Amino acid sequence: EPEVTQTPSHQVTQMGQEVILRCVPISNHLYFYWYRQILGQKVEFLVSFYNNEISEKSEIFDDQFSVERPDGSNFTLKIRSTKLEDSAMYFCASRPMQLAPSTDTQYFGPGTRLTVL
Amino acid sequence: AQSVAQPEDQVNVAEGNPLTVKCTYSVSGNPYLFWYVQYPNRGLQFLLKYITGDNLVKGSYGFEAEFNKSQTSFHLKKPSALVSDSALYFCAVRDGAAGNKLTFGGGTRVLVKP
């Protein structure tokens, strides 16, 4: 069964450094998402992406964050200058475009644990 | 705004007994409701969803959930729990009338004892 994959599984970085988290969505999916989960807290929506542009973003997704689909398979989240509070598990998700109820499901990757020191 | 509440941080149940994980929601439009499960060091795995149709939906691994519009609830159930069901369970809602982000509850840890 197709799965969303994410790399790396764990990223350690120094405060102020740039990080890029990578995701390979399921191949026939057209909607892509990033969520994050700070340790002990809820899973929070960051951004959704469709047709090469952001379709929705949360107040968390400020100018330090950006997303890109550089080729036909990868979907990336970039944090330009990491802060301590960016330490979290980051989940990528994807969904088919068809809006029928049977396909209205977001499938999540295993996550990247980001640790900012 | 949409929100989800999972009132129990942890549910303990003996193997073979029924399992219920509670979830209530709030949305402006039609609710699209989902349950996900997270095993240690793993991602969120989709269990089941309610979009429209029958209020009782059946999903993976013998789980089911009942949509109750009047009580704005979507409780997850399993008639006979297994030790392997021990995990973190998340309820999520999407407002069918506005956007496509999921809003998650805080999660409920299920511990099934042999």
Tab-separated table of C-alpha atoms in Angstrom:
chain	number	residue	atom	x	y	z
A	1	GLU	CA	0.000	0.000	0.000
A	2	PRO	CA	1.388	3.436	-0.921
A	3	GLU	CA	2.677	5.515	1.986
A	4	VAL	CA	3.833	9.035	2.677
A	5	THR	CA	7.538	9.040	3.475
A	6	GLN	CA	9.589	11.667	5.299
A	7	THR	CA	13.291	12.318	5.697
A	8	PRO	CA	15.179	12.613	7.904
A	9	SER	CA	13.512	10.832	10.792
A	10	HIS	CA	15.416	13.018	13.260
A	11	GLN	CA	17.135	16.344	12.654
A	12	VAL	CA	19.246	18.161	15.227
A	13	THR	CA	20.209	21.745	14.496
A	14	GLN	CA	21.581	24.825	16.188
A	15	MET	CA	19.337	27.812	16.845
A	16	GLY	CA	19.423	30.214	13.908
A	17	GLN	CA	20.261	27.566	11.336
A	18	GLU	CA	18.113	26.741	8.341
A	19	VAL	CA	16.528	23.318	8.058
A	20	ILE	CA	14.680	21.604	5.240
A	21	LEU	CA	12.327	18.762	6.000
A	22	ARG	CA	11.459	16.510	3.099
A	23	CYS	CA	8.354	14.552	2.251
A	24	VAL	CA	7.345	12.282	-0.607
A	25	PRO	CA	3.540	12.253	-0.786
A	26	ILE	CA	1.528	9.389	-2.202
A	27	SER	CA	2.006	9.531	-5.957
A	28	ASN	CA	-1.500	10.324	-7.212
A	29	HIS	CA	-2.312	12.806	-4.437
A	30	LEU	CA	-2.612	16.495	-5.203
A	31	TYR	CA	-3.189	18.156	-1.816
A	32	PHE	CA	-0.247	18.372	0.584
A	33	TYR	CA	-0.024	19.426	4.199
A	34	TRP	CA	2.381	20.061	7.040
A	35	TYR	CA	1.403	19.671	10.678
A	36	ARG	CA	3.504	19.763	13.808
A	37	GLN	CA	3.246	18.295	17.281
A	38	ILE	CA	5.211	19.879	20.084
A	39	LEU	CA	5.992	17.288	22.738
A	40	GLY	CA	2.958	16.699	24.919
A	41	GLN	CA	0.729	18.993	22.893
A	42	LYS	CA	-1.871	18.707	20.148
A	43	VAL	CA	-1.145	18.099	16.487
A	44	GLU	CA	-1.385	21.547	14.867
A	45	PHE	CA	-2.023	22.488	11.246
A	46	LEU	CA	0.687	24.559	9.601
A	47	VAL	CA	-0.058	24.811	5.879
A	48	SER	CA	-1.829	23.228	2.943
A	49	PHE	CA	-0.575	23.308	-0.637
A	50	TYR	CA	-2.300	22.676	-3.930
A	51	ASN	CA	-1.465	23.418	-7.544
A	52	ASN	CA	1.934	24.834	-6.612
A	53	GLU	CA	0.646	27.374	-4.172
A	54	ILE	CA	-0.357	27.680	-0.542
A	55	SER	CA	-4.108	27.229	-0.166
A	56	GLU	CA	-4.340	27.788	3.578
A	57	LYS	CA	-1.933	28.529	6.429
A	58	SER	CA	-2.135	28.955	10.172
A	59	GLU	CA	-0.861	31.832	12.271
A	60	ILE	CA	2.079	29.620	13.206
A	61	PHE	CA	3.249	29.614	9.590
A	62	ASP	CA	5.034	32.954	9.614
A	63	ASP	CA	7.737	34.354	7.336
A	64	GLN	CA	10.300	31.938	8.760
A	65	PHE	CA	8.480	29.053	7.123
A	66	SER	CA	8.154	28.208	3.451
A	67	VAL	CA	7.013	25.232	1.419
A	68	GLU	CA	7.957	24.057	-2.005
A	69	ARG	CA	7.329	21.256	-4.436
A	70	PRO	CA	10.638	21.343	-6.290
A	71	ASP	CA	9.870	18.404	-8.549
A	72	GLY	CA	7.098	15.942	-9.245
A	73	SER	CA	7.594	13.913	-6.105
A	74	ASN	CA	9.053	15.909	-3.212
A	75	PHE	CA	7.309	18.378	-0.914
A	76	THR	CA	9.545	20.353	1.441
A	77	LEU	CA	9.158	22.526	4.529
A	78	LYS	CA	11.913	25.057	5.129
A	79	ILE	CA	12.510	26.888	8.377
A	80	ARG	CA	14.892	29.764	7.660
A	81	SER	CA	16.193	30.565	11.117
A	82	THR	CA	15.225	27.978	13.677
A	83	LYS	CA	14.190	28.878	17.197
A	84	LEU	CA	14.137	26.696	20.291
A	85	GLU	CA	10.349	26.650	20.159
A	86	ASP	CA	10.434	25.086	16.689
A	87	SER	CA	11.462	21.807	18.323
A	88	ALA	CA	8.624	19.425	17.492
A	89	MET	CA	7.585	16.441	15.422
A	90	TYR	CA	6.683	17.592	11.915
A	91	PHE	CA	4.197	15.522	9.949
A	92	CYS	CA	3.580	15.658	6.234
A	93	ALA	CA	0.228	14.519	4.855
A	94	SER	CA	-1.333	14.142	1.436
A	95	ARG	CA	-4.830	13.696	0.025
A	96	PRO	CA	-6.308	12.884	-3.380
A	97	MET	CA	-7.890	15.737	-5.292
A	98	GLN	CA	-11.223	14.062	-5.857
A	99	LEU	CA	-13.753	15.541	-3.505
A	100	ALA	CA	-15.880	12.419	-3.137
A	101	PRO	CA	-16.355	11.362	0.485
A	102	SER	CA	-14.556	8.100	-0.120
A	103	THR	CA	-11.324	9.916	-1.003
A	104	ASP	CA	-11.536	12.749	1.536
A	105	THR	CA	-8.801	11.426	3.803
A	106	GLN	CA	-5.402	12.828	4.687
A	107	TYR	CA	-2.660	10.221	4.974
A	108	PHE	CA	0.247	11.038	7.238
A	109	GLY	CA	3.924	10.260	7.066
A	110	PRO	CA	5.939	8.937	10.032
A	111	GLY	CA	7.198	12.409	10.947
A	112	THR	CA	10.529	14.171	11.368
A	113	ARG	CA	11.583	14.964	14.891
A	114	LEU	CA	13.287	18.370	14.862
A	115	THR	CA	15.453	19.271	17.837
A	116	VAL	CA	16.751	22.840	18.020
A	117	LEU	CA	19.621	23.353	20.454
B	1	ALA	CA	-13.652	28.180	14.326
B	2	GLN	CA	-13.520	24.420	14.649
B	3	SER	CA	-12.455	22.521	17.747
B	4	VAL	CA	-12.252	19.015	19.140
B	5	ALA	CA	-12.275	17.817	22.727
B	6	GLN	CA	-11.105	14.465	24.001
B	7	PRO	CA	-12.064	14.590	27.681
B	8	GLU	CA	-9.951	11.627	28.816
B	9	ASP	CA	-6.158	11.757	28.779
B	10	GLN	CA	-5.990	8.003	29.354
B	11	VAL	CA	-8.326	5.040	29.180
B	12	ASN	CA	-7.455	1.751	30.841
B	13	VAL	CA	-9.270	-1.414	29.843
B	14	ALA	CA	-8.756	-5.130	30.307
B	15	GLU	CA	-8.133	-7.240	27.229
B	16	GLY	CA	-11.393	-8.609	25.857
B	17	ASN	CA	-13.488	-5.810	27.344
B	18	PRO	CA	-15.201	-3.100	25.315
B	19	LEU	CA	-13.193	0.009	24.576
B	20	THR	CA	-14.629	3.512	24.174
B	21	VAL	CA	-12.662	6.676	23.441
B	22	LYS	CA	-14.703	9.856	23.642
B	23	CYS	CA	-14.665	12.823	21.266
B	24	THR	CA	-16.829	15.911	20.943
B	25	TYR	CA	-16.489	18.572	18.285
B	26	SER	CA	-17.558	22.048	17.279
B	27	VAL	CA	-17.764	23.354	13.700
B	28	SER	CA	-19.787	25.983	11.894
B	29	GLY	CA	-20.639	23.881	8.848
B	30	ASN	CA	-20.982	20.179	8.243
B	31	PRO	CA	-18.486	18.156	10.267
B	32	TYR	CA	-16.089	15.767	8.604
B	33	LEU	CA	-14.793	13.585	11.452
B	34	PHE	CA	-11.759	11.341	11.612
B	35	TRP	CA	-9.970	9.020	14.007
B	36	TYR	CA	-6.245	8.410	13.804
B	37	VAL	CA	-4.013	6.160	15.901
B	38	GLN	CA	-0.365	6.750	16.760
B	39	TYR	CA	1.896	3.939	17.902
B	40	PRO	CA	5.218	4.771	19.602
B	41	ASN	CA	7.721	6.371	17.208
B	42	ARG	CA	5.255	6.076	14.342
B	43	GLY	CA	3.122	8.489	12.371
B	44	LEU	CA	-0.623	8.970	12.462
B	45	GLN	CA	-2.491	6.057	10.957
B	46	PHE	CA	-6.007	6.603	9.624
B	47	LEU	CA	-8.663	4.447	11.315
B	48	LEU	CA	-12.028	5.676	10.076
B	49	LYS	CA	-14.067	8.706	9.124
B	50	TYR	CA	-17.566	10.119	8.953
B	51	ILE	CA	-18.389	12.366	6.025
B	52	THR	CA	-22.003	11.595	5.279
B	53	GLY	CA	-24.404	8.656	5.355
B	54	ASP	CA	-24.829	6.123	8.133
B	55	ASN	CA	-24.082	7.426	11.580
B	56	LEU	CA	-22.226	4.221	12.487
B	57	VAL	CA	-18.994	3.891	10.571
B	58	LYS	CA	-16.677	0.916	10.595
B	59	GLY	CA	-12.954	1.156	10.152
B	60	SER	CA	-9.682	-0.677	10.436
B	61	TYR	CA	-8.753	-3.281	13.076
B	62	GLY	CA	-12.355	-3.799	14.242
B	63	PHE	CA	-12.907	-0.190	15.322
B	64	GLU	CA	-16.153	1.684	14.771
B	65	ALA	CA	-17.470	5.111	15.644
B	66	GLU	CA	-20.905	6.635	15.984
B	67	PHE	CA	-21.693	10.126	14.770
B	68	ASN	CA	-24.239	11.829	17.022
B	69	LYS	CA	-25.240	15.204	15.645
B	70	SER	CA	-27.397	16.268	18.592
B	71	GLN	CA	-24.613	15.567	21.075
B	72	THR	CA	-21.862	16.703	18.671
B	73	SER	CA	-19.967	13.535	19.464
B	74	PHE	CA	-17.992	10.948	17.541
B	75	HIS	CA	-16.924	8.295	20.059
B	76	LEU	CA	-14.576	5.526	18.969
B	77	LYS	CA	-15.464	1.990	20.025
B	78	LYS	CA	-14.186	-1.531	19.838
B	79	PRO	CA	-16.253	-4.430	21.206
B	80	SER	CA	-13.282	-6.457	22.434
B	81	ALA	CA	-9.951	-4.727	23.037
B	82	LEU	CA	-6.571	-6.299	22.352
B	83	VAL	CA	-3.262	-5.580	24.073
B	84	SER	CA	-1.997	-4.446	20.664
B	85	ASP	CA	-4.620	-1.668	20.643
B	86	SER	CA	-2.562	0.164	23.258
B	87	ALA	CA	-1.647	3.450	21.558
B	88	LEU	CA	-2.473	7.157	21.355
B	89	TYR	CA	-5.778	7.941	19.644
B	90	PHE	CA	-6.604	11.268	18.031
B	91	CYS	CA	-9.979	12.584	16.959
B	92	ALA	CA	-9.962	15.253	14.242
B	93	VAL	CA	-12.531	17.442	12.530
B	94	ARG	CA	-12.666	19.323	9.263
B	95	ASP	CA	-15.289	21.952	8.584
B	96	GLY	CA	-16.859	20.815	5.322
B	97	ALA	CA	-17.811	24.370	4.479
B	98	ALA	CA	-14.457	26.038	5.064
B	99	GLY	CA	-10.986	24.951	4.060
B	100	ASN	CA	-9.432	21.537	4.380
B	101	LYS	CA	-7.246	21.652	7.477
B	102	LEU	CA	-7.773	19.114	10.214
B	103	THR	CA	-8.156	20.247	13.801
B	104	PHE	CA	-7.076	17.600	16.287
B	105	GLY	CA	-8.060	16.804	19.823
B	106	GLY	CA	-5.425	16.435	22.482
B	107	GLY	CA	-5.296	12.675	22.165
B	108	THR	CA	-6.279	9.821	24.459
B	109	ARG	CA	-3.786	7.203	25.524
B	110	VAL	CA	-5.317	3.732	25.591
B	111	LEU	CA	-3.746	1.070	27.743
B	112	VAL	CA	-5.094	-2.447	27.331
B	113	LYS	CA	-3.959	-4.778	30.088
B	114	PRO	CA	-3.686	-8.547	29.609
